[in-house]
XYZ file of C-alpha atoms in Angstrom:
721
model
C -32.178 4.562 -14.075
C -29.823 1.865 -15.287
C -26.756 3.476 -13.666
C -28.644 3.924 -10.453
C -29.706 0.296 -10.442
C -26.143 -0.963 -11.036
C -24.606 1.186 -8.335
C -23.299 -0.561 -5.207
C -24.012 1.471 -2.104
C -21.059 1.709 0.312
C -21.518 -0.360 3.428
C -24.268 -2.464 1.876
C -24.468 -6.235 2.044
C -23.617 -6.465 -1.653
C -20.357 -4.573 -1.141
C -19.420 -6.793 1.804
C -20.157 -9.864 -0.306
C -17.904 -8.563 -3.099
C -15.071 -7.849 -0.702
C -15.425 -11.324 0.750
C -15.213 -13.199 -2.538
C -12.883 -10.928 -4.527
C -9.066 -11.121 -4.292
C -7.114 -9.406 -1.529
C -6.179 -6.534 -3.803
C -9.700 -5.055 -3.600
C -9.534 -4.908 0.179
C -6.453 -2.684 0.213
C -7.000 -0.214 -2.586
C -9.013 0.401 -5.687
C -8.857 -2.804 -7.684
C -9.112 -1.184 -11.082
C -6.207 1.180 -10.379
C -4.020 -1.674 -9.168
C -4.814 -3.820 -12.183
C -4.064 -0.868 -14.452
C -0.724 -0.292 -12.709
C 0.265 -3.955 -12.859
C -0.752 -4.326 -16.486
C 0.949 -1.071 -17.460
C 4.252 -2.044 -15.853
C 4.245 -5.510 -17.389
C 2.783 -4.873 -20.854
C 3.338 -1.082 -21.158
C -0.378 -0.791 -21.970
C -2.095 1.496 -19.488
C -5.657 0.672 -20.542
C -7.112 -2.664 -19.545
C -8.642 -4.576 -22.435
C -11.425 -6.807 -21.194
C -11.001 -9.186 -24.127
C -7.590 -10.121 -22.735
C -9.216 -11.643 -19.695
C -8.181 -15.271 -19.726
C -10.642 -18.058 -19.298
C -10.270 -20.501 -16.424
C -8.031 -23.324 -17.415
C -4.393 -24.303 -17.863
C -3.628 -21.629 -20.452
C -2.947 -18.072 -19.333
C -1.059 -16.701 -22.344
C -0.213 -17.321 -25.965
C 2.389 -19.831 -27.125
C 4.908 -17.035 -27.765
C 4.646 -15.884 -24.171
C 4.948 -19.477 -22.987
C 8.214 -19.802 -24.893
C 9.645 -16.549 -23.535
C 8.541 -16.968 -19.927
C 11.385 -19.466 -19.140
C 13.867 -16.791 -20.254
C 12.404 -14.482 -17.615
C 12.866 -17.164 -14.965
C 16.445 -17.831 -16.152
C 17.313 -14.130 -15.964
C 15.898 -13.982 -12.457
C 17.938 -16.982 -11.284
C 21.170 -15.754 -12.910
C 20.826 -12.295 -11.394
C 20.114 -13.731 -7.930
C 23.139 -16.051 -8.099
C 25.387 -13.252 -9.330
C 24.179 -10.833 -6.661
C 24.643 -13.430 -3.927
C 28.186 -14.274 -5.034
C 29.160 -10.615 -5.290
C 27.744 -9.767 -1.862
C 29.560 -12.662 -0.245
C 32.858 -11.668 -1.880
C 32.748 -8.173 -0.346
C 35.945 -9.145 1.466
C 37.677 -8.889 -1.924
C 36.400 -5.480 -3.033
C 39.690 -3.692 -2.394
C 41.639 -6.281 -4.376
C 39.201 -6.029 -7.275
C 39.436 -2.229 -7.367
C 43.230 -2.465 -7.182
C 43.367 -4.829 -10.173
C 41.201 -2.434 -12.183
C 43.514 0.417 -11.151
C 46.537 -1.420 -12.489
C 44.874 -1.677 -15.874
C 43.311 1.777 -16.082
C 45.478 3.923 -13.806
C 42.309 5.425 -12.307
C 41.106 4.585 -8.796
C 37.375 4.162 -8.292
C 34.969 1.895 -6.413
C 34.231 -0.335 -9.363
C 33.177 -3.095 -6.987
C 30.336 -0.947 -5.613
C 29.278 -0.055 -9.149
C 28.968 -3.744 -9.996
C 27.143 -4.402 -6.735
C 24.602 -1.702 -7.584
C 24.255 -3.012 -11.134
C 23.616 -6.580 -9.997
C 21.139 -5.321 -7.411
C 19.218 -3.364 -10.066
C 19.133 -6.382 -12.401
C 17.865 -8.620 -9.615
C 15.200 -6.111 -8.594
C 14.082 -5.669 -12.209
C 13.758 -9.386 -12.935
C 12.083 -9.997 -9.572
C 9.552 -7.248 -10.280
C 8.617 -8.771 -13.631
C 8.181 -12.212 -12.056
C 5.953 -10.781 -9.316
C 3.895 -8.804 -11.837
C 3.422 -11.916 -13.964
C 2.267 -13.831 -10.911
C -0.231 -11.092 -9.984
C -1.624 -11.000 -13.516
C -2.124 -14.759 -13.488
C -3.694 -14.429 -10.041
C -6.182 -11.867 -11.392
C -6.889 -13.980 -14.479
C -5.312 -11.828 -17.182
C -3.252 -13.074 -20.090
C 0.501 -12.526 -19.982
C 1.874 -10.235 -22.634
C 5.392 -8.952 -21.958
C 6.292 -5.842 -23.918
C 9.074 -6.152 -26.478
C 11.210 -3.615 -24.575
C 11.164 -5.881 -21.540
C 11.995 -8.870 -23.717
C 15.047 -7.148 -25.185
C 16.251 -6.117 -21.726
C 15.742 -9.653 -20.414
C 17.848 -11.124 -23.231
C 20.591 -8.530 -22.668
C 20.532 -9.269 -18.957
C 20.961 -12.987 -19.596
C 23.955 -12.294 -21.839
C 25.530 -9.916 -19.300
C 25.060 -12.254 -16.339
C 26.377 -15.208 -18.334
C 29.449 -13.218 -19.384
C 30.224 -12.107 -15.822
C 29.770 -15.620 -14.484
C 32.092 -16.921 -17.207
C 34.734 -14.393 -16.152
C 34.380 -15.498 -12.538
C 34.799 -19.118 -13.563
C 37.830 -18.468 -15.762
C 39.784 -15.631 -14.150
C 38.470 -15.457 -10.602
C 37.615 -19.051 -9.896
C 38.699 -18.983 -6.266
C 35.990 -16.439 -5.456
C 33.478 -19.259 -5.613
C 35.169 -20.680 -2.543
C 34.171 -17.526 -0.670
C 30.522 -18.230 -1.502
C 31.035 -21.770 -0.226
C 32.485 -20.456 3.035
C 29.509 -18.151 3.450
C 27.176 -21.125 3.095
C 29.011 -22.869 5.922
C 28.112 -20.094 8.322
C 24.804 -18.870 6.870
C 23.306 -22.282 6.003
C 21.388 -22.727 9.303
C 19.854 -19.270 8.997
C 19.128 -19.712 5.322
C 17.363 -22.950 6.225
C 15.109 -21.214 8.760
C 14.474 -18.336 6.357
C 13.665 -20.768 3.546
C 10.967 -22.443 5.651
C 9.453 -19.024 6.359
C 9.410 -18.218 2.643
C 7.724 -21.545 1.873
C 4.990 -20.779 4.408
C 4.367 -17.452 2.668
C 4.335 -19.110 -0.757
C 1.902 -21.766 0.437
C -0.951 -19.224 0.328
C -0.890 -18.641 -3.478
C 0.064 -22.276 -4.144
C -2.874 -23.548 -2.102
C -5.216 -21.035 -3.716
C -4.196 -22.084 -7.215
C -4.227 -25.832 -6.526
C -7.684 -25.728 -4.926
C -8.910 -23.483 -7.720
C -7.643 -25.969 -10.314
C -9.335 -28.802 -8.412
C -12.622 -26.901 -8.516
C -12.090 -26.333 -12.235
C -11.603 -30.083 -12.720
C -14.886 -30.816 -10.926
C -16.734 -28.261 -13.019
C -15.294 -29.681 -16.232
C -16.311 -33.205 -15.230
C -19.831 -32.051 -14.432
C -20.000 -30.295 -17.784
C -18.726 -33.389 -19.617
C -21.832 -35.291 -18.436
C -23.965 -33.108 -20.720
C -21.369 -32.300 -23.366
C -20.843 -34.480 -26.384
C -17.212 -33.407 -26.914
C -15.795 -35.943 -24.445
C -12.334 -36.164 -26.044
C -11.798 -32.427 -25.843
C -12.930 -32.379 -22.229
C -10.560 -35.217 -21.307
C -7.708 -33.288 -22.910
C -8.493 -30.224 -20.800
C -8.693 -32.356 -17.667
C -5.282 -33.845 -18.440
C -3.787 -30.371 -18.819
C -5.346 -29.241 -15.563
C -3.956 -32.250 -13.704
C -0.534 -31.724 -15.283
C -0.596 -28.103 -14.169
C -1.463 -29.179 -10.647
C 1.468 -31.580 -10.611
C 3.823 -28.955 -12.083
C 2.909 -26.508 -9.310
C 2.345 -28.751 -6.326
C 5.088 -31.356 -6.750
C 8.073 -28.924 -6.782
C 6.583 -27.039 -3.855
C 6.254 -30.116 -1.654
C 9.616 -31.538 -2.752
C 11.387 -28.286 -1.823
C 9.502 -28.205 1.460
C 10.504 -31.797 2.212
C 14.147 -31.025 1.436
C 14.047 -28.042 3.774
C 12.616 -30.224 6.516
C 15.474 -32.734 6.328
C 18.354 -30.521 5.131
C 19.733 -29.963 8.683
C 20.850 -33.591 8.621
C 23.479 -32.576 6.030
C 24.514 -29.222 7.511
C 27.891 -29.215 9.248
C 28.722 -25.644 10.173
C 31.819 -24.824 12.258
C 29.720 -22.298 14.181
C 27.393 -25.046 15.470
C 29.292 -26.466 18.406
C 29.290 -26.551 22.157
C 30.315 -23.412 23.994
C 33.194 -25.098 25.827
C 34.727 -26.300 22.540
C 35.032 -22.792 21.107
C 38.666 -21.823 20.590
C 40.343 -18.585 21.712
C 39.857 -15.375 19.771
C 42.279 -15.145 16.815
C 45.020 -12.530 17.000
C 45.391 -9.644 14.531
C 48.133 -8.665 12.148
C 47.553 -5.141 10.890
C 47.664 -5.387 7.095
C 49.925 -2.450 6.119
C 49.037 -1.080 9.515
C 45.452 0.102 9.866
C 44.654 1.235 6.290
C 41.148 2.376 7.207
C 42.470 4.733 9.882
C 45.611 6.036 8.177
C 47.463 5.881 4.846
C 48.729 2.367 4.240
C 52.388 1.570 4.931
C 52.956 4.811 6.834
C 53.944 5.280 10.441
C 50.543 6.766 11.213
C 48.874 3.575 9.978
C 51.114 1.328 12.099
C 50.586 3.475 15.170
C 46.822 3.226 14.713
C 47.131 -0.549 14.493
C 49.052 -0.627 17.765
C 46.342 1.496 19.384
C 43.727 -1.058 18.270
C 45.582 -3.900 19.976
C 47.297 -5.528 17.009
C 49.260 -8.697 17.730
C 51.658 -7.949 14.879
C 52.323 -5.570 11.993
C 52.326 -6.631 8.356
C 53.984 -4.707 5.538
C 55.594 -4.896 2.082
C 59.276 -4.110 1.540
C 60.939 -2.665 -1.594
C 64.609 -1.811 -2.078
C 65.650 1.570 -3.427
C 68.375 1.894 -6.043
C 70.834 2.926 -3.331
C 69.992 -0.220 -1.274
C 67.642 1.270 1.336
C 64.702 -1.016 2.302
C 61.454 1.004 2.418
C 57.751 0.196 2.806
C 55.673 0.163 -0.369
C 53.150 -2.306 -1.777
C 52.761 -1.263 -5.413
C 55.573 -1.496 -7.900
C 55.017 2.136 -8.920
C 54.219 5.265 -6.920
C 51.062 6.507 -8.661
C 48.428 5.370 -6.171
C 49.945 6.205 -2.780
C 52.215 9.191 -3.464
C 52.176 12.532 -5.297
C 54.615 11.346 -7.963
C 52.279 12.580 -10.725
C 52.615 16.138 -9.467
C 56.367 15.948 -8.960
C 57.519 13.891 -11.954
C 54.561 12.969 -14.207
C 56.785 11.243 -16.760
C 58.266 8.936 -14.099
C 54.972 7.932 -12.458
C 54.964 4.435 -13.948
C 58.638 3.774 -13.251
C 59.367 0.976 -10.807
C 59.904 2.408 -7.331
C 63.131 0.466 -6.871
C 64.850 2.582 -9.536
C 64.538 5.746 -7.438
C 67.063 6.901 -4.884
C 66.044 7.156 -1.275
C 66.900 10.837 -1.249
C 64.076 11.370 -3.761
C 61.636 8.859 -2.255
C 61.867 10.476 1.177
C 60.590 13.781 -0.235
C 57.353 12.378 -1.641
C 54.075 12.878 0.179
C 52.431 9.542 1.019
C 49.255 10.759 2.750
C 47.407 13.424 0.752
C 45.800 10.827 -1.489
C 44.204 9.217 1.561
C 42.144 12.253 2.552
C 40.797 12.783 -0.975
C 37.372 11.224 -1.449
C 38.246 10.095 -4.989
C 41.148 7.965 -3.756
C 39.624 6.518 -0.582
C 40.770 2.880 -0.483
C 37.626 1.570 1.277
C 34.085 2.747 0.639
C 32.894 2.201 4.247
C 35.685 4.181 5.915
C 34.664 6.454 8.754
C 35.496 10.148 8.335
C 38.770 11.255 9.929
C 38.972 13.761 12.714
C 40.580 17.098 12.020
C 43.789 16.127 13.848
C 44.048 12.796 12.002
C 43.381 14.532 8.703
C 46.237 16.981 9.245
C 48.507 14.177 10.367
C 47.664 12.035 7.331
C 48.421 14.870 4.920
C 52.025 15.064 6.198
C 52.962 11.380 5.998
C 56.143 10.223 4.190
C 57.365 6.884 2.900
C 58.952 5.100 5.912
C 62.040 2.906 5.934
C 62.028 -0.658 7.215
C 64.102 0.413 10.199
C 61.337 2.842 11.251
C 58.876 -0.046 11.475
C 61.372 -2.224 13.367
C 61.941 0.538 15.859
C 58.193 0.843 16.552
C 57.826 -2.937 16.866
C 60.722 -3.142 19.311
C 59.229 -0.341 21.371
C 55.686 -1.806 21.475
C 56.809 -5.475 21.548
C 54.866 -6.290 18.403
C 55.638 -8.997 15.883
C 56.610 -8.030 12.337
C 55.800 -9.965 9.192
C 56.417 -8.670 5.686
C 56.506 -9.591 2.025
C 59.904 -8.949 0.468
C 59.529 -8.030 -3.208
C 62.238 -9.150 -5.589
C 64.024 -6.144 -7.167
C 63.640 -5.755 -10.938
C 66.337 -6.579 -13.406
C 69.370 -4.310 -13.586
C 68.978 -3.588 -9.893
C 72.211 -3.796 -7.837
C 70.617 -6.160 -5.287
C 68.853 -8.373 -7.780
C 70.421 -11.583 -6.434
C 71.520 -10.597 -2.934
C 68.483 -8.732 -1.585
C 67.681 -11.447 1.026
C 71.059 -11.225 2.708
C 71.027 -7.433 2.596
C 67.629 -7.204 4.326
C 68.673 -9.723 6.993
C 71.741 -7.645 7.767
C 69.592 -4.489 8.062
C 67.250 -6.246 10.504
C 70.076 -7.527 12.642
C 71.641 -4.077 12.665
C 68.434 -2.565 14.073
C 68.913 -4.492 17.369
C 65.319 -5.792 17.373
C 64.656 -9.009 19.232
C 64.862 -11.842 16.734
C 61.784 -13.683 17.963
C 59.676 -10.647 16.973
C 60.461 -11.295 13.300
C 58.162 -13.649 11.379
C 60.263 -14.482 8.339
C 57.968 -15.128 5.378
C 60.157 -15.195 2.162
C 60.970 -18.749 1.129
C 63.982 -17.860 -1.041
C 67.372 -18.673 0.553
C 65.708 -19.829 3.776
C 68.695 -21.911 4.885
C 70.933 -18.836 4.943
C 68.360 -16.956 7.029
C 68.089 -19.808 9.544
C 71.851 -19.992 9.909
C 72.374 -16.216 10.126
C 69.332 -15.388 12.306
C 68.226 -18.541 14.145
C 65.868 -16.518 16.335
C 63.583 -15.590 13.426
C 60.270 -17.457 13.447
C 60.018 -19.142 10.077
C 56.641 -18.830 8.360
C 55.790 -21.068 5.451
C 53.025 -21.321 2.952
C 50.632 -24.160 2.228
C 53.375 -26.742 1.930
C 53.045 -30.366 2.867
C 53.319 -31.246 6.533
C 56.458 -33.285 5.827
C 58.211 -30.315 4.235
C 57.186 -27.991 7.051
C 58.553 -30.424 9.616
C 61.814 -30.826 7.682
C 62.372 -27.044 7.426
C 61.418 -26.529 11.076
C 58.439 -24.326 10.230
C 55.727 -24.111 12.865
C 53.506 -21.422 11.296
C 51.913 -21.021 7.875
C 50.435 -17.972 6.171
C 47.632 -18.977 3.778
C 44.756 -17.429 1.896
C 41.516 -17.505 3.859
C 39.770 -19.363 1.008
C 41.878 -22.419 1.819
C 39.740 -22.733 4.914
C 37.090 -24.215 2.644
C 39.031 -27.463 2.347
C 38.152 -29.277 5.588
C 39.120 -26.280 7.709
C 42.860 -27.057 7.465
C 42.328 -29.635 10.190
C 45.414 -31.673 9.189
C 47.692 -28.695 9.928
C 45.945 -28.011 13.213
C 46.353 -31.661 14.178
C 50.106 -31.308 13.506
C 50.278 -28.325 15.949
C 51.040 -25.838 13.159
C 49.819 -22.307 13.785
C 47.716 -20.863 10.963
C 47.476 -17.236 9.887
C 44.781 -16.296 7.352
C 44.962 -13.307 5.027
C 43.089 -11.069 4.320
C 40.044 -11.227 6.603
C 37.976 -8.039 6.751
C 34.349 -9.120 7.153
C 32.997 -9.956 10.637
C 31.257 -13.117 9.391
C 34.517 -14.388 7.915
C 36.400 -13.600 11.093
C 33.683 -15.432 13.069
C 34.143 -18.461 10.830
C 37.897 -18.387 11.450
C 37.228 -18.104 15.176
C 34.892 -21.115 15.170
C 37.465 -23.045 13.091
C 40.142 -22.484 15.790
C 42.401 -20.348 13.598
C 45.249 -18.718 15.536
C 45.597 -15.340 13.801
C 44.364 -13.316 10.826
C 45.733 -10.454 8.756
C 43.134 -7.731 8.390
C 42.495 -4.219 7.108
C 39.480 -3.816 9.389
C 41.162 -4.181 12.743
C 39.096 -1.432 14.401
C 35.877 -3.423 13.780
C 37.072 -6.962 14.374
C 38.807 -6.061 17.624
C 35.413 -5.085 19.078
C 33.972 -8.590 18.666
C 33.693 -10.462 21.953
C 31.861 -13.475 20.538
C 31.645 -14.945 17.036
C 28.667 -14.033 14.939
C 26.080 -16.717 14.034
C 27.263 -19.041 16.784
C 24.790 -21.540 18.243
C 24.885 -24.795 20.142
C 23.663 -28.046 18.528
C 20.827 -28.335 21.032
C 19.562 -24.844 20.301
C 19.710 -25.412 16.547
C 17.843 -28.718 16.860
C 15.169 -26.994 18.930
C 14.792 -24.238 16.344
C 14.795 -26.820 13.557
C 11.996 -28.946 15.053
C 10.013 -25.889 16.111
C 10.135 -24.303 12.662
C 9.271 -27.598 10.958
C 6.267 -28.287 13.175
C 4.921 -24.728 13.139
C 5.342 -24.421 9.370
C 3.633 -27.772 8.785
C 0.644 -26.698 10.890
C 0.426 -23.322 9.136
C 0.674 -24.830 5.655
C -1.992 -27.416 6.504
C -4.238 -24.667 7.889
C -3.763 -22.561 4.744
C -4.658 -25.456 2.453
C -7.645 -26.368 4.615
C -8.868 -22.756 4.600
C -8.794 -22.542 0.808
C -10.497 -25.937 0.541
C -13.193 -24.864 3.014
C -13.812 -21.609 1.186
C -14.118 -23.320 -2.192
C -16.394 -25.986 -0.685
C -18.594 -23.294 0.798
C -18.918 -21.595 -2.573
C -19.684 -24.925 -4.219
C -22.361 -25.758 -1.638
C -23.931 -22.335 -2.149
C -24.039 -22.792 -5.917
C -25.406 -26.332 -5.604
C -28.152 -25.158 -3.250
C -29.278 -22.568 -5.797
C -29.400 -25.167 -8.567
C -31.255 -27.597 -6.285
C -33.867 -24.989 -5.374
C -34.433 -24.163 -9.019
C -34.816 -27.815 -9.945
C -37.209 -28.513 -7.060
C -39.250 -25.472 -7.976
C -39.501 -26.658 -11.547
C -40.636 -30.109 -10.398
C -43.262 -28.608 -8.105
C -44.597 -26.514 -10.948
C -44.929 -29.572 -13.162
C -46.699 -31.521 -10.411
C -49.129 -28.670 -9.743
C -49.805 -28.387 -13.449
C -51.012 -32.018 -13.598
C -53.283 -31.754 -10.537
C -56.746 -30.232 -10.301
C -56.562 -26.529 -9.684
C -59.551 -26.617 -7.342
C -57.647 -28.699 -4.824
C -54.930 -26.040 -4.417
C -55.838 -23.617 -1.659
C -54.306 -20.194 -1.885
C -53.218 -18.361 1.203
C -52.610 -14.811 0.042
C -49.886 -12.863 1.751
C -49.804 -9.866 -0.570
C -52.267 -7.305 -1.720
C -52.184 -7.533 -5.464
C -52.568 -4.252 -7.282
C -52.917 -4.015 -10.994
C -52.408 -7.124 -13.033
C -53.114 -10.328 -11.055
C -50.409 -12.273 -12.928
C -47.628 -10.625 -10.880
C -44.766 -13.127 -10.736
C -43.277 -11.651 -7.574
C -46.195 -12.963 -5.617
C -45.331 -16.513 -6.587
C -41.619 -16.343 -7.574
C -39.971 -13.725 -5.363
C -36.501 -15.129 -5.934
C -36.732 -15.389 -9.697
C -38.052 -11.920 -10.378
C -35.100 -10.292 -8.608
C -32.534 -12.006 -10.753
C -34.421 -12.070 -14.074
C -34.059 -9.046 -16.314
C -37.146 -7.580 -17.933
C -37.291 -8.188 -21.631
C -38.798 -5.724 -24.092
C -42.370 -6.612 -24.803
C -42.878 -8.646 -21.642
C -45.662 -7.945 -19.211
C -44.748 -5.725 -16.257
C -46.102 -6.345 -12.793
C -46.099 -4.360 -9.594
C -46.224 -6.056 -6.203
C -46.658 -4.052 -3.033
C -45.735 -5.916 0.125
C -48.209 -5.907 2.916
C -47.785 -3.132 5.470
C -46.609 -4.145 8.898
C -49.040 -3.696 11.766
C -49.549 -4.943 15.252
C -52.300 -7.318 14.151
C -52.311 -9.077 10.817
C -54.909 -7.738 8.432
C -57.611 -10.242 7.659
C -58.517 -10.914 4.068
C -62.253 -10.449 3.947
C -62.814 -11.396 0.367
C -61.337 -14.046 -1.747
C -59.458 -13.047 -4.791
C -61.751 -12.981 -7.745
C -60.579 -13.226 -11.271
C -60.275 -9.837 -12.817
C -61.611 -9.476 -16.292
C -60.850 -6.550 -18.508
C -63.755 -4.112 -18.511
C -64.782 -1.875 -21.282
C -63.070 1.098 -19.677
C -59.844 -0.773 -19.412
C -59.711 -1.466 -23.125
C -58.926 1.616 -25.181
C -58.729 1.566 -28.900
C -55.601 3.196 -30.269
C -56.116 6.420 -32.089
C -54.988 6.741 -35.686
C -52.161 9.031 -34.669
C -50.769 6.670 -32.024
C -48.443 3.918 -32.955
C -49.458 0.520 -31.795
C -46.737 -1.160 -29.626
C -45.945 -4.520 -31.021
C -43.486 -6.439 -28.819
C -40.974 -8.469 -30.707
C -40.010 -11.950 -29.656
C -37.066 -13.861 -30.882
C -36.121 -17.480 -30.449
C -33.312 -17.084 -27.905
C -35.439 -14.879 -25.636
C -38.335 -17.291 -25.820
C -36.025 -20.161 -24.928
C -34.610 -18.193 -22.024
C -38.044 -17.422 -20.646
C -39.145 -20.992 -21.050
C -36.053 -22.149 -19.154
C -36.119 -19.539 -16.399
C -39.915 -19.539 -15.946
C -41.331 -23.007 -16.588
C -44.900 -23.708 -17.513
C -47.304 -21.177 -16.100
C -50.456 -23.024 -17.120
C -51.382 -23.760 -13.547
C -51.409 -20.088 -12.514
C -54.735 -19.061 -14.031
C -56.256 -22.411 -13.111
C -55.233 -22.042 -9.473
C -56.798 -18.611 -9.404
C -60.030 -19.881 -10.850
C -59.518 -18.218 -14.217
C -60.253 -19.877 -17.441
C -57.181 -20.484 -19.539
C -56.967 -18.220 -22.540
C -55.778 -19.386 -25.903
C -52.280 -18.385 -26.925
C -51.530 -16.141 -29.781
C -48.840 -16.659 -32.323
C -46.172 -15.255 -30.001
C -46.665 -17.975 -27.359
C -48.297 -15.556 -24.895
C -51.859 -15.841 -23.546
C -54.135 -13.469 -25.419
C -55.595 -12.126 -22.201
C -52.091 -11.097 -21.030
C -50.991 -9.481 -24.236
């Protein structure tokens, strides 16, 4: 009978009331299963212990958990920063993998491995933070399992070590993150406002809940003698409100005014946008063909390259050839031909041997793919790549002369004991002039012995580095070739003001190319020419008027939504408070009425019966219908049965007044010797509860015209017991 009484029928008003007042989690799925899942993932305990339910107040966990919780937040922030920096430096993945190859001799996508690792760490720390928030939301104490604590500490050490390496050995990569903020800042601002609107729901819920807790504590302090302890709890509650609400509103205020400090190159008028930057194919098109091969340069020409970029080495018999690395391990089959000579500098080989090496088979092998997002080659391109050889410099010059493409190259200094150690510049210039290529198609980049080059080949276009403007003017240099990260420093506007053309290397990502486009850069060197050549408009470009419209619209809409969310939570809590106050008011008024009726003459109280009383006339449901539903029956108490009046078309008239019922002789039965006499037990707490819940009942028998009976030793009228 007890289980049946406690059961909540589906679709009933009680179930709807529970769904209305319980958290959102009960509306979507079984609440107990969700709480078990959340608690199991966070504490590794898959059985909910009810004694761990936290009481309302500022404390939601032990002091040990309070000390460790900041470490969880620190691990989350470090992992997010590290993941963001590594995602934004995706333009450098090839260079990172190449550096690792030089140290290990094994080519692999180590950059993608680190990206996956940082993503897993961020997801793990984010999950723990969300689970902790949900447990606090549901009112459970936080208890992080020791396995999670060990992993969190290891994650903090790992992230700190990686960030230290970035600061010490790869410091310039932070400039890439700064460049990404220049172009993504407007969109991050709009996204941040959206996130704050979403976060306003739990923040408003918790702040209003704490305010209700403060009111309850103050009301309790009016009847509680421990005033000092209550004031201490109120201070903690107010401090918790400030700790939650103040950062939220400060961040929201900063987001509202942050556009005043955003100066993105991609926020400008349409007519001020510069022309699309030209392309130099970095070692050709290394995503479409093996780098520094004729197939790669031909693919770059097909993609509309403005110029061709390469790296030049000198063989031991003084033949300039195209090769980037100092050894032949990565881009040739030297390990299969001469394994012992694989780490020998390429300039110590004769051209007769170098020309026999295969320079394309490595490209079609999945283990040696230079870029992880390369598209698969067609069958014809695959066969062509497998038969590529190391080209000479004259082969590239011949293609450039034929296609009218510019040529720019890095000229590597030969190693010691090389025949051309000190005269390699003059030898290469003579080879270029002997090829009969038009001199203006040569962008001369090496700075060593530049005066000789200018005197011997005045038609070469001299390209400098990030020298001072005075030095560039003195050496008659009108073009510079700089790292794209130098764009962070004021966009190189001083060089653009001096009418110096700027070429950035190496730009592979579309967002970085869009930033160079908006910054009025003239040309870029890229590996990803097939993707960048398809862009007809820079990414993330917007006019100032459009951004201001979006800014004001997002600010106003978010302010209205946040105000509505706070007002909704305040209204809901006020409604609950009014409902609770009405119940207490009704109980107090009922108690006062009972006391007043007890002091008046019972004959002056007319009774208008609305029930047919069966059995014992002292049925409380006839007089206290609301109390009897919520009051549990105690052992030994008197039981009553009230049958509501049947509905009919005409109300049934009460013909006789209710007369006091007296126990007759038949009603009283003496217990037999074999039967045990039932003696109800009464204890002090139960008596106090009954006296509180059901105030003085002295007026009941008087109002019914019954003579009051003396009470026995248990405080119950003898006639009732």
